[in-house]
Amino acid sequence: VQAALAAAGCGEDRRADELIGRAAGIAAGLRGYDDMYRTSFGPVAVELARVVVAAVRGDAVEAVRLHAIVVRREAWRRLPAEYRGAYLVDAARAYLQVGDLRGAARALVDADSVAPAEVRCRPLARTLIAEVARGHPAPAGVARLATLVGLTR
């Protein structure tokens, strides 16, 4: 999964797809929620990576579509809070790419409620909060986040 994300970040779309496919094959072989080493690896982690890869390659419409599906799964709620928070920041980026300020705001506020440090300390999250807060009026919750992270007084 990490290699696929790195490949996508380098613009190697075919390699990213190949690596995600390999990860999906491995994840499919796991029984239920078999995570005895607490790696959080499994089918839902692969699906989250597909969303992030789509957003990184600029296919934000696909990323938002996949995001709506994956967060409805029971396995999503079993992931560690930090994992969900970091992912929701990435999802907010996809929402911004399609021009959906409310969706981006919702993802950021949800991320803050799940894992505040992921939102309040990550430079990407601060950049996204600032971008969403520039919308007039700023979507609910984002003005509070902007104040909390020191973007406004």
mmCIF file of C-alpha atoms in Angstrom:
data_model
loop_
_atom_site.group_PDB
_atom_site.id
_atom_site.type_symbol
_atom_site.label_atom_id
_atom_site.label_comp_id
_atom_site.label_asym_id
_atom_site.label_seq_id
_atom_site.Cartn_x
_atom_site.Cartn_y
_atom_site.Cartn_z
ATOM 1 C CA VAL A 1 0.000 0.000 0.000
ATOM 2 C CA GLN A 2 2.775 2.439 0.914
ATOM 3 C CA ALA A 3 4.643 1.648 -2.291
ATOM 4 C CA ALA A 4 1.473 2.304 -4.315
ATOM 5 C CA LEU A 5 1.022 5.672 -2.626
ATOM 6 C CA ALA A 6 4.655 6.542 -3.328
ATOM 7 C CA ALA A 7 4.330 5.484 -6.973
ATOM 8 C CA ALA A 8 1.205 7.627 -7.365
ATOM 9 C CA GLY A 9 3.051 10.574 -5.823
ATOM 10 C CA CYS A 10 5.779 10.153 -8.448
ATOM 11 C CA GLY A 11 3.263 10.069 -11.295
ATOM 12 C CA GLU A 12 3.736 6.347 -11.939
ATOM 13 C CA ASP A 13 0.044 5.540 -12.346
ATOM 14 C CA ARG A 14 0.468 2.067 -13.887
ATOM 15 C CA ARG A 15 2.858 1.030 -11.124
ATOM 16 C CA ALA A 16 0.504 2.413 -8.461
ATOM 17 C CA ASP A 17 -2.384 0.414 -9.930
ATOM 18 C CA GLU A 18 -0.254 -2.729 -10.069
ATOM 19 C CA LEU A 19 0.827 -2.347 -6.445
ATOM 20 C CA ILE A 20 -2.721 -1.639 -5.246
ATOM 21 C CA GLY A 21 -3.837 -4.752 -7.100
ATOM 22 C CA ARG A 22 -1.159 -6.814 -5.361
ATOM 23 C CA ALA A 23 -2.151 -5.392 -1.984
ATOM 24 C CA ALA A 24 -5.812 -6.156 -2.708
ATOM 25 C CA GLY A 25 -4.898 -9.759 -3.508
ATOM 26 C CA ILE A 26 -3.036 -10.131 -0.238
ATOM 27 C CA ALA A 27 -5.825 -8.444 1.729
ATOM 28 C CA ALA A 28 -8.443 -10.694 0.137
ATOM 29 C CA GLY A 29 -6.627 -13.680 1.612
ATOM 30 C CA LEU A 30 -7.161 -12.451 5.164
ATOM 31 C CA ARG A 31 -9.976 -13.985 7.181
ATOM 32 C CA GLY A 32 -12.419 -11.416 8.525
ATOM 33 C CA TYR A 33 -10.635 -8.797 10.581
ATOM 34 C CA ASP A 34 -7.458 -10.809 11.099
ATOM 35 C CA ASP A 35 -5.040 -8.139 12.376
ATOM 36 C CA MET A 36 -3.100 -9.848 15.123
ATOM 37 C CA TYR A 37 -0.086 -7.524 14.633
ATOM 38 C CA ARG A 38 -2.242 -4.381 14.618
ATOM 39 C CA THR A 39 -1.010 -3.140 11.257
ATOM 40 C CA SER A 40 -4.507 -2.056 10.147
ATOM 41 C CA PHE A 41 -3.817 -3.779 6.843
ATOM 42 C CA GLY A 42 -6.792 -5.371 5.176
ATOM 43 C CA PRO A 43 -9.356 -4.815 2.443
ATOM 44 C CA VAL A 44 -10.530 -1.482 3.863
ATOM 45 C CA ALA A 45 -6.958 -0.146 4.018
ATOM 46 C CA VAL A 46 -6.532 -1.059 0.368
ATOM 47 C CA GLU A 47 -9.772 0.727 -0.518
ATOM 48 C CA LEU A 48 -8.648 3.838 1.371
ATOM 49 C CA ALA A 49 -5.390 3.731 -0.572
ATOM 50 C CA ARG A 50 -7.372 3.546 -3.837
ATOM 51 C CA VAL A 51 -9.119 6.782 -2.838
ATOM 52 C CA VAL A 52 -5.844 8.532 -2.044
ATOM 53 C CA VAL A 53 -4.190 7.276 -5.241
ATOM 54 C CA ALA A 54 -7.139 8.570 -7.288
ATOM 55 C CA ALA A 55 -6.882 11.978 -5.599
ATOM 56 C CA VAL A 56 -3.107 12.163 -6.094
ATOM 57 C CA ARG A 57 -3.409 11.361 -9.797
ATOM 58 C CA GLY A 58 -6.022 14.118 -10.170
ATOM 59 C CA ASP A 59 -9.093 11.904 -10.501
ATOM 60 C CA ALA A 60 -10.922 13.608 -7.655
ATOM 61 C CA VAL A 61 -14.377 12.637 -8.937
ATOM 62 C CA GLU A 62 -13.423 8.963 -8.643
ATOM 63 C CA ALA A 63 -11.794 9.591 -5.251
ATOM 64 C CA VAL A 64 -14.961 11.184 -3.862
ATOM 65 C CA ARG A 65 -17.104 8.387 -5.305
ATOM 66 C CA LEU A 66 -14.944 5.682 -3.736
ATOM 67 C CA HIS A 67 -14.730 7.596 -0.455
ATOM 68 C CA ALA A 68 -18.521 7.627 -0.096
ATOM 69 C CA ILE A 69 -18.532 3.831 -0.398
ATOM 70 C CA VAL A 70 -15.613 2.950 1.853
ATOM 71 C CA VAL A 71 -16.642 5.030 4.884
ATOM 72 C CA ARG A 72 -19.962 3.166 5.053
ATOM 73 C CA ARG A 73 -18.220 -0.143 5.717
ATOM 74 C CA GLU A 74 -18.084 -1.622 9.195
ATOM 75 C CA ALA A 75 -14.324 -2.184 8.859
ATOM 76 C CA TRP A 76 -13.862 1.601 8.510
ATOM 77 C CA ARG A 77 -15.027 2.129 12.088
ATOM 78 C CA ARG A 78 -12.582 -0.478 13.383
ATOM 79 C CA LEU A 79 -9.511 1.325 12.050
ATOM 80 C CA PRO A 80 -7.431 3.267 14.586
ATOM 81 C CA ALA A 81 -8.552 6.864 15.077
ATOM 82 C CA GLU A 82 -5.257 8.286 13.792
ATOM 83 C CA TYR A 83 -5.559 6.270 10.597
ATOM 84 C CA ARG A 84 -9.120 7.490 10.006
ATOM 85 C CA GLY A 85 -8.174 11.090 10.819
ATOM 86 C CA ALA A 86 -5.227 11.142 8.424
ATOM 87 C CA TYR A 87 -7.331 9.553 5.707
ATOM 88 C CA LEU A 88 -10.142 12.108 6.170
ATOM 89 C CA VAL A 89 -7.625 14.917 5.627
ATOM 90 C CA ASP A 90 -6.725 13.291 2.303
ATOM 91 C CA ALA A 91 -10.425 12.939 1.488
ATOM 92 C CA ALA A 92 -10.889 16.660 2.184
ATOM 93 C CA ARG A 93 -8.260 17.364 -0.462
ATOM 94 C CA ALA A 94 -10.279 15.341 -3.003
ATOM 95 C CA TYR A 95 -13.450 17.248 -2.121
ATOM 96 C CA LEU A 96 -11.615 20.532 -2.677
ATOM 97 C CA GLN A 97 -10.350 19.291 -6.041
ATOM 98 C CA VAL A 98 -13.961 18.827 -7.201
ATOM 99 C CA GLY A 99 -14.979 22.201 -5.730
ATOM 100 C CA ASP A 100 -17.107 20.783 -2.905
ATOM 101 C CA LEU A 101 -16.312 23.099 0.023
ATOM 102 C CA ARG A 102 -18.991 21.554 2.227
ATOM 103 C CA GLY A 103 -17.677 18.050 1.639
ATOM 104 C CA ALA A 104 -14.140 19.211 2.412
ATOM 105 C CA ALA A 105 -15.332 20.978 5.553
ATOM 106 C CA ARG A 106 -17.259 17.921 6.703
ATOM 107 C CA ALA A 107 -14.202 15.700 6.192
ATOM 108 C CA LEU A 108 -11.956 18.108 8.130
ATOM 109 C CA VAL A 109 -14.415 18.494 11.005
ATOM 110 C CA ASP A 110 -14.892 14.713 11.139
ATOM 111 C CA ALA A 111 -11.115 14.221 11.128
ATOM 112 C CA ASP A 112 -10.768 16.689 14.000
ATOM 113 C CA SER A 113 -13.417 14.903 16.029
ATOM 114 C CA VAL A 114 -11.718 11.527 15.469
ATOM 115 C CA ALA A 115 -8.028 12.484 15.730
ATOM 116 C CA PRO A 116 -7.460 16.180 16.557
ATOM 117 C CA ALA A 117 -3.669 15.981 16.213
ATOM 118 C CA GLU A 118 -3.992 14.855 12.582
ATOM 119 C CA VAL A 119 -5.814 18.085 11.798
ATOM 120 C CA ARG A 120 -4.175 20.539 14.146
ATOM 121 C CA CYS A 121 -0.549 19.524 13.505
ATOM 122 C CA ARG A 122 -0.316 18.344 9.876
ATOM 123 C CA PRO A 123 0.750 21.069 7.445
ATOM 124 C CA LEU A 124 -1.567 19.662 4.742
ATOM 125 C CA ALA A 125 -4.563 19.906 7.060
ATOM 126 C CA ARG A 126 -3.732 23.514 7.949
ATOM 127 C CA THR A 127 -3.478 24.369 4.241
ATOM 128 C CA LEU A 128 -6.846 22.730 3.543
ATOM 129 C CA ILE A 129 -8.506 24.481 6.488
ATOM 130 C CA ALA A 130 -7.244 27.828 5.201
ATOM 131 C CA GLU A 131 -8.519 27.058 1.707
ATOM 132 C CA VAL A 132 -11.975 26.024 2.931
ATOM 133 C CA ALA A 133 -12.161 28.962 5.367
ATOM 134 C CA ARG A 134 -11.697 31.383 2.453
ATOM 135 C CA GLY A 135 -15.126 30.329 1.164
ATOM 136 C CA HIS A 136 -17.798 32.872 2.024
ATOM 137 C CA PRO A 137 -19.434 32.076 4.286
ATOM 138 C CA ALA A 138 -17.005 29.536 5.690
ATOM 139 C CA PRO A 139 -18.709 26.145 6.100
ATOM 140 C CA ALA A 140 -19.788 25.186 9.603
ATOM 141 C CA GLY A 141 -17.008 24.077 11.895
ATOM 142 C CA VAL A 142 -14.181 25.308 9.699
ATOM 143 C CA ALA A 143 -14.056 28.774 11.257
ATOM 144 C CA ARG A 144 -13.604 27.089 14.642
ATOM 145 C CA LEU A 145 -10.864 24.856 13.231
ATOM 146 C CA ALA A 146 -9.131 27.848 11.653
ATOM 147 C CA THR A 147 -9.067 29.543 15.050
ATOM 148 C CA LEU A 148 -7.876 26.399 16.818
ATOM 149 C CA VAL A 149 -4.909 25.982 14.478
ATOM 150 C CA GLY A 150 -4.003 29.668 14.662
ATOM 151 C CA LEU A 151 -5.075 30.748 11.199
ATOM 152 C CA THR A 152 -7.402 33.452 12.508
ATOM 153 C CA ARG A 153 -7.629 35.536 15.637
#
